[in-house]
Short mmCIF file of C-alpha atoms in Angstrom, two decimals:
data_model
loop_
_atom_site.label_atom_id
_atom_site.label_comp_id
_atom_site.label_asym_id
_atom_site.label_seq_id
_atom_site.Cartn_x
_atom_site.Cartn_y
_atom_site.Cartn_z
CA MET A 1 -6.12 -22.01 -8.19
CA LYS A 2 -7.58 -21.50 -10.97
CA ALA A 3 -7.46 -17.62 -12.16
CA SER A 4 -11.24 -16.75 -10.74
CA GLU A 5 -10.27 -18.04 -7.07
CA LEU A 6 -7.38 -15.49 -7.47
CA TYR A 7 -9.23 -12.94 -8.42
CA LEU A 8 -11.87 -13.67 -5.97
CA LEU A 9 -8.56 -14.19 -3.49
CA GLY A 10 -7.56 -10.50 -4.17
CA LYS A 11 -11.06 -9.35 -3.10
CA HIS A 12 -10.84 -11.41 -0.30
CA LEU A 13 -7.40 -9.74 1.12
CA MET A 14 -8.11 -6.04 0.00
CA GLU A 15 -11.38 -6.31 2.41
CA LEU A 16 -9.11 -7.69 5.54
CA ALA A 17 -6.49 -5.34 4.89
CA SER A 18 -9.19 -2.31 4.37
CA GLN A 19 -11.21 -3.40 7.95
CA GLY A 20 -7.42 -3.41 9.29
CA MET A 21 -6.31 0.15 9.02
CA ARG A 22 -9.93 1.35 9.75
CA ASP A 23 -11.06 2.33 12.20
CA ASP A 24 -15.20 2.12 13.80
CA THR A 25 -14.73 6.61 13.81
CA ASP A 26 -13.51 6.72 9.65
CA PRO A 27 -15.70 8.86 7.55
CA GLU A 28 -16.43 6.83 4.13
CA ALA A 29 -13.76 7.44 1.44
CA PRO A 30 -13.62 5.53 -1.69
CA GLU A 31 -11.01 2.52 -1.55
CA ILE A 32 -8.54 4.20 -3.62
CA TYR A 33 -7.61 7.03 -1.02
CA ASP A 34 -7.26 4.84 1.13
CA LEU A 35 -4.34 2.90 -0.61
CA LEU A 36 -2.81 6.02 -1.71
CA ILE A 37 -2.38 7.42 1.51
CA SER A 38 -1.18 4.03 2.70
CA VAL A 39 1.86 3.90 0.14
CA LEU A 40 2.11 7.57 0.21
CA VAL A 41 2.78 7.34 3.97
CA GLU A 42 5.60 4.72 3.02
CA SER A 43 7.34 6.02 0.81
CA PRO A 44 5.92 9.82 0.97
CA GLY A 45 7.23 12.04 -2.77
CA MET A 46 6.34 8.97 -5.53
CA SER A 47 5.78 10.65 -8.80
CA ILE A 48 1.60 9.70 -10.08
CA GLY A 49 3.13 7.03 -12.31
CA GLU A 50 5.31 5.27 -9.72
CA LEU A 51 1.77 5.30 -7.39
CA THR A 52 -0.33 3.70 -10.35
CA ALA A 53 2.60 0.77 -10.58
CA ARG A 54 2.61 0.03 -6.34
CA THR A 55 -1.90 0.42 -6.42
CA GLY A 56 -2.07 -0.65 -10.10
CA PHE A 57 -5.73 1.77 -9.98
CA ALA A 58 -5.58 3.51 -13.48
CA GLN A 59 -2.92 6.50 -13.69
CA SER A 60 -6.77 8.98 -14.01
CA HIS A 61 -7.63 7.58 -11.27
CA VAL A 62 -4.92 8.01 -9.17
CA SER A 63 -4.08 11.68 -10.55
CA ALA A 64 -7.99 12.31 -10.06
CA ALA A 65 -7.93 11.39 -6.49
CA VAL A 66 -4.40 12.81 -5.83
CA ALA A 67 -5.93 16.49 -6.68
CA LYS A 68 -9.21 15.44 -4.68
CA MET A 69 -6.71 14.48 -1.79
CA ARG A 70 -4.57 17.86 -2.74
CA ASP A 71 -7.71 20.06 -2.14
CA GLU A 72 -8.63 18.35 0.46
CA GLY A 73 -5.26 18.93 2.46
CA ALA A 74 -3.99 15.78 2.59
CA VAL A 75 -1.10 15.86 0.33
CA VAL A 76 1.37 18.27 -1.15
CA THR A 77 2.37 18.05 -4.99
CA GLY A 78 5.29 20.03 -7.04
CA PRO A 79 7.71 19.31 -9.55
CA ASP A 80 10.50 16.63 -9.45
CA PRO A 81 14.02 18.82 -9.85
CA ALA A 82 15.29 16.04 -11.12
CA ASP A 83 12.24 16.15 -14.01
CA ARG A 84 10.00 18.95 -13.93
CA ARG A 85 7.82 17.32 -15.55
CA ARG A 86 6.65 14.45 -13.29
CA THR A 87 5.34 15.83 -10.13
CA LEU A 88 5.64 14.00 -7.29
CA VAL A 89 3.26 12.97 -4.29
CA THR A 90 3.77 14.59 -0.26
CA PRO A 91 1.33 13.81 2.82
CA VAL A 92 0.50 16.43 5.33
CA ASP A 93 2.22 15.44 8.95
CA ALA A 94 -0.82 14.99 10.57
CA LEU A 95 -1.70 12.64 7.90
CA VAL A 96 1.42 10.53 8.08
CA GLU A 97 0.90 10.26 12.05
CA VAL A 98 -2.71 9.02 12.05
CA VAL A 99 -1.81 6.63 8.88
CA ALA A 100 1.40 5.58 10.03
CA GLN A 101 0.24 4.00 13.21
CA ARG A 102 -2.63 2.22 11.22
CA GLN A 103 -0.09 0.86 9.24
CA GLN A 104 1.86 -0.72 11.88
CA ARG A 105 -1.29 -2.77 12.83
CA ASP A 106 0.49 -6.54 12.46
CA ALA A 107 -0.97 -8.19 9.20
CA GLU A 108 -0.77 -12.02 10.94
CA GLN A 109 -3.42 -9.96 13.65
CA VAL A 110 -5.51 -9.23 10.62
CA ILE A 111 -6.02 -12.47 9.20
CA ALA A 112 -5.41 -14.38 12.56
CA ALA A 113 -8.83 -12.26 13.39
CA ALA A 114 -10.65 -13.39 10.66
CA LEU A 115 -9.62 -17.49 11.00
CA ALA A 116 -10.61 -17.34 14.47
CA GLU A 117 -14.10 -16.62 13.45
CA LEU A 118 -13.85 -19.85 11.48
CA ASP A 119 -12.02 -21.73 13.22
CA PRO A 120 -11.89 -22.57 17.93
CA ASP A 121 -8.70 -23.66 18.75
CA ALA A 122 -6.44 -20.45 18.76
CA GLU A 123 -3.04 -21.92 18.96
CA ALA A 124 -3.65 -23.56 15.57
CA VAL A 125 -5.21 -20.25 14.43
CA THR A 126 -2.12 -18.48 15.67
CA ALA A 127 0.14 -20.52 13.43
CA ARG A 128 -1.68 -20.97 9.99
CA ALA A 129 -1.96 -17.12 10.26
CA ALA A 130 1.65 -16.66 10.58
CA ARG A 131 1.68 -19.17 7.82
CA LEU A 132 0.14 -17.87 5.29
CA THR A 133 1.14 -13.68 5.96
CA LEU A 134 5.09 -15.16 5.21
CA ALA A 135 3.81 -16.92 2.05
CA ALA A 136 1.54 -13.24 1.44
CA GLU A 137 4.57 -11.15 2.05
CA GLU A 138 6.78 -13.12 -0.40
CA LEU A 139 3.58 -12.41 -3.38
CA TYR A 140 3.68 -8.63 -2.30
CA ARG A 141 7.15 -8.37 -2.94
CA VAL A 142 7.67 -10.13 -6.48
CA LEU A 143 4.42 -8.79 -7.85
CA THR A 144 5.38 -5.30 -6.38
CA ALA A 145 8.86 -5.53 -8.00
CA ARG A 146 7.67 -7.12 -11.09
CA ALA A 147 5.14 -3.90 -11.42
CA LEU A 148 7.67 -1.74 -10.99
CA GLY A 149 9.83 -2.89 -13.34
CA VAL A 150 12.78 -4.82 -10.85
CA SER A 151 14.99 -7.20 -12.15
CA GLY A 152 17.37 -9.53 -9.73
CA ASP A 153 16.04 -10.83 -6.31
CA ALA A 154 13.66 -8.31 -5.43
CA VAL A 155 11.84 -10.99 -3.03
CA LEU A 156 14.47 -10.19 -0.45
CA MET A 157 14.27 -6.38 -0.47
CA PRO A 158 12.07 -4.32 1.33
CA LEU A 159 9.89 -1.67 -0.56
CA ASN A 160 12.12 1.30 -0.60
CA SER A 161 14.24 -0.06 -1.45
CA LEU A 162 12.48 -1.82 -4.41
CA SER A 163 11.08 1.97 -5.48
CA GLU A 164 14.42 3.73 -5.21
CA LYS A 165 15.60 0.34 -7.34
CA ALA A 166 13.28 1.13 -9.77
CA THR A 167 13.24 5.34 -10.10
CA GLU A 168 16.99 5.38 -9.82
CA ARG A 169 16.83 7.26 -7.19
CA PRO A 170 17.25 7.67 -3.45
CA LYS A 171 13.95 7.63 -1.14
CA ARG A 172 13.65 11.37 0.20
CA ARG A 173 13.43 11.59 3.77
CA GLY A 174 11.73 14.84 5.31
CA ARG A 175 10.25 16.96 3.29
CA SER A 176 6.28 17.95 3.97
#
C-alpha cells in the first residue's frame, strides 16, 4: 500500500464513520464538532491538548471548536484542579445521552453496509466486515497510543486506559 492510498483510506473511513454516527435528522455541523463530541463522550474531562492528540486536529482548531461548543451549551470548560493552566472539557449530560446511543452503533455493521453495496453475498460480506473491523480496531489502538505517547503493549489496552496512562491521572467520572 502506498502512502497516498493510506491517505485515501483514511478519508473513506472518516466518511463511513460520519455516516454511521449521524441520523438524517441531524443538522449539518463541521466534522470537528462531531469528532470532538464523540471523543468527549468516551472520555469526559479531557484537556485541549488531549483532544488535539486524540483527534489529530490542530490545537488552534480544537480550541476554537471547544469555545463555540461551549457558547452553544454543548460542553462546559473549567480549569484542571491539578494544573490550573490546563482547561478541561466535559460534554453536557443531554449531549452525552444522544451521542452515547450513536457511538454504540457497531462499526462492523457500518462496514458491512458499505460492502453490501458491492457484493450481494451476505455471508461473505459479514465475514469480511468482521475481519476488517478487527484489523481497524488494532490499528486504532496502536495509532492512538502513538498519538498519546504511550509505550508498552497498548494494542491490548482499552482506550480509556491509554488516556489515563498518557496523562498519569485516572479518568474523571460523574462530572458535568
